[in-house]
N, CA, C and O of each residue as an XYZ file, in Angstrom:
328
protein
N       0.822     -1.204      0.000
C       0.000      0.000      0.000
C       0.860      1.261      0.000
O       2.012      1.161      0.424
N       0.456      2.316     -0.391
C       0.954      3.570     -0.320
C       1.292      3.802      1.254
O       2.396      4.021      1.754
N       0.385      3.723      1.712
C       0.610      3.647      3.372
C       0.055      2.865      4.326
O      -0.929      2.165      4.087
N       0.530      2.907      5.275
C      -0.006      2.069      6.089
C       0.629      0.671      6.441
O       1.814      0.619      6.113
N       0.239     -0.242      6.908
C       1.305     -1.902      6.790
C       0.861     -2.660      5.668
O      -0.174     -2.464      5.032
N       1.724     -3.542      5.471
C       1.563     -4.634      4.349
C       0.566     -5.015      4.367
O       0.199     -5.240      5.520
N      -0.659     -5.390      3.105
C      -1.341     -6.667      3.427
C      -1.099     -7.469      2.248
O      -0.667     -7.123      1.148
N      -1.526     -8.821      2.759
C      -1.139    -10.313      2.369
C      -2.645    -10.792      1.691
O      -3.538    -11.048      2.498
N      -2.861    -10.883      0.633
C      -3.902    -11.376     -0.330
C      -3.974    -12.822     -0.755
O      -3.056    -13.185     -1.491
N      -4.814    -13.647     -0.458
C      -4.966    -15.038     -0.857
C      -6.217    -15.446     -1.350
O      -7.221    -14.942     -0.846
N      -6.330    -16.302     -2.280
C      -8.079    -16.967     -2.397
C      -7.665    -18.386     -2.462
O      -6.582    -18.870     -2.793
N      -9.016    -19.077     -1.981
C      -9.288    -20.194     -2.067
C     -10.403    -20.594     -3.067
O     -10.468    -19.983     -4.134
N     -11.431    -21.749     -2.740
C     -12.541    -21.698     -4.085
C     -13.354    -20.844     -3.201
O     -14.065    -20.245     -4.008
N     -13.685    -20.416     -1.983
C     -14.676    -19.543     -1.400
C     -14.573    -18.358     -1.425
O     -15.562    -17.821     -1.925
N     -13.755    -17.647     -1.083
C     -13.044    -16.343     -0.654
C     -11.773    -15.844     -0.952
O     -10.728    -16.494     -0.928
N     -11.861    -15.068     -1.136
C     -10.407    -13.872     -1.352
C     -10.441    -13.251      0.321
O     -11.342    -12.574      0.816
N      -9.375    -13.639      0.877
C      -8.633    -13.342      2.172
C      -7.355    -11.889      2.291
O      -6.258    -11.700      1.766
N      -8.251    -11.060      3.305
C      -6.811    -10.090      3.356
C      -6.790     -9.914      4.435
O      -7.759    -10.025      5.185
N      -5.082     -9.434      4.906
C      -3.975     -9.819      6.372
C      -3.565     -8.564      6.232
O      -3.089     -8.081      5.205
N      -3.742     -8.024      7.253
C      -2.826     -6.692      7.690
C      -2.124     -7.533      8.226
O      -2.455     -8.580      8.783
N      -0.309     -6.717      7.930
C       1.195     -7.597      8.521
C       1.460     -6.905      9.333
O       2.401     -6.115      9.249
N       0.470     -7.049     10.644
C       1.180     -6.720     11.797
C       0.707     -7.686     12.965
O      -0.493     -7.907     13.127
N       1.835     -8.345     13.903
C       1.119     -9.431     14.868
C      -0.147     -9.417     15.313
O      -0.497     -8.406     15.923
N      -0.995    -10.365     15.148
C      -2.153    -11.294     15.823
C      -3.069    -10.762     14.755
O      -4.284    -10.797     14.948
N      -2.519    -10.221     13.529
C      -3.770     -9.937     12.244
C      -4.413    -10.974     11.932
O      -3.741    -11.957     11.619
N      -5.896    -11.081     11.917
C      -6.434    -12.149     11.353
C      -6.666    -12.030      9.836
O      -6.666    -10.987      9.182
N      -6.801    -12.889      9.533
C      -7.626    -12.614      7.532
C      -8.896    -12.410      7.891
O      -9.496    -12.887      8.855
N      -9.336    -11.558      6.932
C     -10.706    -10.970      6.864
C     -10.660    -11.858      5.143
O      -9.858    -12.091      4.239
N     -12.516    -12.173      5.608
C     -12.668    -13.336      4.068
C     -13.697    -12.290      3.441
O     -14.416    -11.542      4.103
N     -13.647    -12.361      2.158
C     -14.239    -11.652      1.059
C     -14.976    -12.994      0.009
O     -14.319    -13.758     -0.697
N     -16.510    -12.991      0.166
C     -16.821    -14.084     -0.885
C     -17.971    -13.525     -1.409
O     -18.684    -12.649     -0.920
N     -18.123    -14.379     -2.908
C     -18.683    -13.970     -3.894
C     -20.157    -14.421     -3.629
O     -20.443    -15.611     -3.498
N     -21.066    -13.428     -3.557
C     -22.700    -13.973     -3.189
C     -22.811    -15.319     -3.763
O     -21.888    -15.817     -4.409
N     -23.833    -15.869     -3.557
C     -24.846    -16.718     -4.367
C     -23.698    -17.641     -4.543
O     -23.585    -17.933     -5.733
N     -22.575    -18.353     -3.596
C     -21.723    -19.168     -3.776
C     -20.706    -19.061     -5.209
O     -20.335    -20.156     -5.631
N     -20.271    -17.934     -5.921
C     -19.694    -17.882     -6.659
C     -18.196    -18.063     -6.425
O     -17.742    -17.827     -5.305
N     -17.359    -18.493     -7.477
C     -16.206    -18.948     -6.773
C     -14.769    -17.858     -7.399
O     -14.329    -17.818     -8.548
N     -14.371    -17.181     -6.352
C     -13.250    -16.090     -7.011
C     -12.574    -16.902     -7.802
O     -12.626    -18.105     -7.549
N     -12.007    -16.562     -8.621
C     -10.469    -16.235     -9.547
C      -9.752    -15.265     -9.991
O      -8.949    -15.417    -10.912
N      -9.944    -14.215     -9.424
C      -8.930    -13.443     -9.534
C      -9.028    -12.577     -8.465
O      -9.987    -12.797     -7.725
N      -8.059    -11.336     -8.072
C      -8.210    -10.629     -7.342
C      -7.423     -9.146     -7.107
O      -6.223     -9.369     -6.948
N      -7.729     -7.733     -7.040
C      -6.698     -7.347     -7.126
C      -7.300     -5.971     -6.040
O      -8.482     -5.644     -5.936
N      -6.149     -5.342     -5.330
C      -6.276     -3.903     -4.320
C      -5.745     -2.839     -5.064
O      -5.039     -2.753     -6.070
N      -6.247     -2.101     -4.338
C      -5.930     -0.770     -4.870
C      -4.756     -0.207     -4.181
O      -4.413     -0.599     -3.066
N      -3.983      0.945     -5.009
C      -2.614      1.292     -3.791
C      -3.162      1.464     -2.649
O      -2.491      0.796     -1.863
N      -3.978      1.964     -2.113
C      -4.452      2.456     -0.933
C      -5.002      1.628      0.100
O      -5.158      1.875      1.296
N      -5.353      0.277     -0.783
C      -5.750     -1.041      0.077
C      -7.380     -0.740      0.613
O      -7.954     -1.528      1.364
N      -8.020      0.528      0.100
C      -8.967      0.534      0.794
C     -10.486      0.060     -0.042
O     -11.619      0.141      0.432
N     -10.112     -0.424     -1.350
C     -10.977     -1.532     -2.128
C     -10.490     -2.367     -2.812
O      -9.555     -2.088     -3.562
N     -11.185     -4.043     -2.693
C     -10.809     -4.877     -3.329
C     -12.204     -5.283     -4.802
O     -13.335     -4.838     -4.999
N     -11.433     -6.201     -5.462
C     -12.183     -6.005     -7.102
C     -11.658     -7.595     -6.753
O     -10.590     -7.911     -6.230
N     -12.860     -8.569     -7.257
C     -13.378     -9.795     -6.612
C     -13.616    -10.300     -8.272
O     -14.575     -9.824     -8.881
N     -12.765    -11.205     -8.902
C     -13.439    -11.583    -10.324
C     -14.108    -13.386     -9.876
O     -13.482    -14.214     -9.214
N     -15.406    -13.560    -10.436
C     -15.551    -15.176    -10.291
C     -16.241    -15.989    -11.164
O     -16.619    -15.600    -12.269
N     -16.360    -16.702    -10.884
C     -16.460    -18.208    -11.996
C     -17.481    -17.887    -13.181
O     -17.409    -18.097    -14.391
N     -18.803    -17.093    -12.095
C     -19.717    -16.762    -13.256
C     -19.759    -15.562    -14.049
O     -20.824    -15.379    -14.640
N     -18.871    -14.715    -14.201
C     -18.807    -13.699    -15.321
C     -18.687    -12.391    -14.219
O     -18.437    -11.350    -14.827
N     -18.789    -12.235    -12.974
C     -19.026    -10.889    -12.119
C     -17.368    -10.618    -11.671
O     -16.322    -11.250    -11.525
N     -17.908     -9.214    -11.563
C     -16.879     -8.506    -10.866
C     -16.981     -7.995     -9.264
O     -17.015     -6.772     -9.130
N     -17.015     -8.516     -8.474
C     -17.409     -7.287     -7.358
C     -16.294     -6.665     -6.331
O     -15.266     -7.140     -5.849
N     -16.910     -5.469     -6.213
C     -16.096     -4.244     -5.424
C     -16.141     -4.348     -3.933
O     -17.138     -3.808     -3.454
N     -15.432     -4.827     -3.183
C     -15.446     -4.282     -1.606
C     -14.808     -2.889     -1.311
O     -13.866     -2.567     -2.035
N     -15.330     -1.753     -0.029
C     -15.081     -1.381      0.592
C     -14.202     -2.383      1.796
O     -14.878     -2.805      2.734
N     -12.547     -2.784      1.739
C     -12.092     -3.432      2.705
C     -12.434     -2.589      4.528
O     -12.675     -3.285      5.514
N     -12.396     -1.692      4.556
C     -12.158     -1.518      6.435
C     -14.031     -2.241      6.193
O     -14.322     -3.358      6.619
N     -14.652     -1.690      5.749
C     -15.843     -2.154      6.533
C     -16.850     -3.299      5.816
O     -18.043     -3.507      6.035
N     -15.835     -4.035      4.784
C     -16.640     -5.148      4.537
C     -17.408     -5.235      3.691
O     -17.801     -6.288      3.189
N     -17.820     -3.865      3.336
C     -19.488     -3.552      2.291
C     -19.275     -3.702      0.891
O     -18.408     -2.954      0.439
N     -19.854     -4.494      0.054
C     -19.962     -4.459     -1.244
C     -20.573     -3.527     -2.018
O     -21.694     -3.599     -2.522
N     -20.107     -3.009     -2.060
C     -20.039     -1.901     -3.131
C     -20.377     -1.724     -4.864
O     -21.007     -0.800     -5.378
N     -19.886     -2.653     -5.410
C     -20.434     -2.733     -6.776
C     -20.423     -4.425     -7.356
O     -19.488     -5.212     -7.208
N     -21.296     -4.610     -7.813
C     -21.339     -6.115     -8.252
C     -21.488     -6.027     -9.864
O     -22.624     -6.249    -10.282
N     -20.707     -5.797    -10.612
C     -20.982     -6.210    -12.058
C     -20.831     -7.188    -13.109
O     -19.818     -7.699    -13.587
N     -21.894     -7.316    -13.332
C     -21.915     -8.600    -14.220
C     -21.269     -8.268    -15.791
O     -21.323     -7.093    -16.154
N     -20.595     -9.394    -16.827
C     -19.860     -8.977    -17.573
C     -20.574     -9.313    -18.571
O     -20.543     -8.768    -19.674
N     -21.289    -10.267    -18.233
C     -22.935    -10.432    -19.415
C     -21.745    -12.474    -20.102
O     -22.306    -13.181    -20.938
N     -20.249    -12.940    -19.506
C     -19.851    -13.397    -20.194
C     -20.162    -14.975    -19.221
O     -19.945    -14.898    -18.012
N     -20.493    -15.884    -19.603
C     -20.349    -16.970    -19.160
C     -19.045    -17.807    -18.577
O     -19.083    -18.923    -18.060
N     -17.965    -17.035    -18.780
C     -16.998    -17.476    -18.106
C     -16.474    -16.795    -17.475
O     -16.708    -15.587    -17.465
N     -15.185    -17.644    -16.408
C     -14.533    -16.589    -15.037
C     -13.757    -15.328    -15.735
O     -13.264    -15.039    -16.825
N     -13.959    -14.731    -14.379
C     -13.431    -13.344    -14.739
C     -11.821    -13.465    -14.270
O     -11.536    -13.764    -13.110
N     -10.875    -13.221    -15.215
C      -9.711    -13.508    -14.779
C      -8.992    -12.250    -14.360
O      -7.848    -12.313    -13.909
């Protein structure tokens, strides 16, 4: 990030996971409604939104400090969003 501490980005088939790098940080999980399954993932310098791509054609936007989804767009494409 531009500022602030490191964070550490991971997905599994449920969730895209982010770690502030500072001791006893937990991962905060990020998942795609309606059981959709991430594949891709990316932050902004500022770390303060994440962009969620998954299996069924969507994109969605978190607000990271507070969790809130923010934009969900669909790409109209039948396959993952890479």
């Amino acid at each position: 990030p531009k500022t602030g501490p490191a964070v550490a980005a991971y997905r599994d088939e449920k969730a895209v996971y982010l770690r502030r790098a500072h001791p006893g940080a937990a991962p905060v999980a990020f998942a795609p409604p309606g059981g959709g399954v991430p594949t891709s993932a990316d932050l902004t310098p500022e770390t303060d939104r994440l962009a969620v791509g998954d299996d069924r054609g969507r994109v969605l936007v978190w607000e990271t400090e507070g969790r809130k989804l923010v934009a969900m767009i669909d790409t109209g494409s039948p396959r993952p969003v890479r």
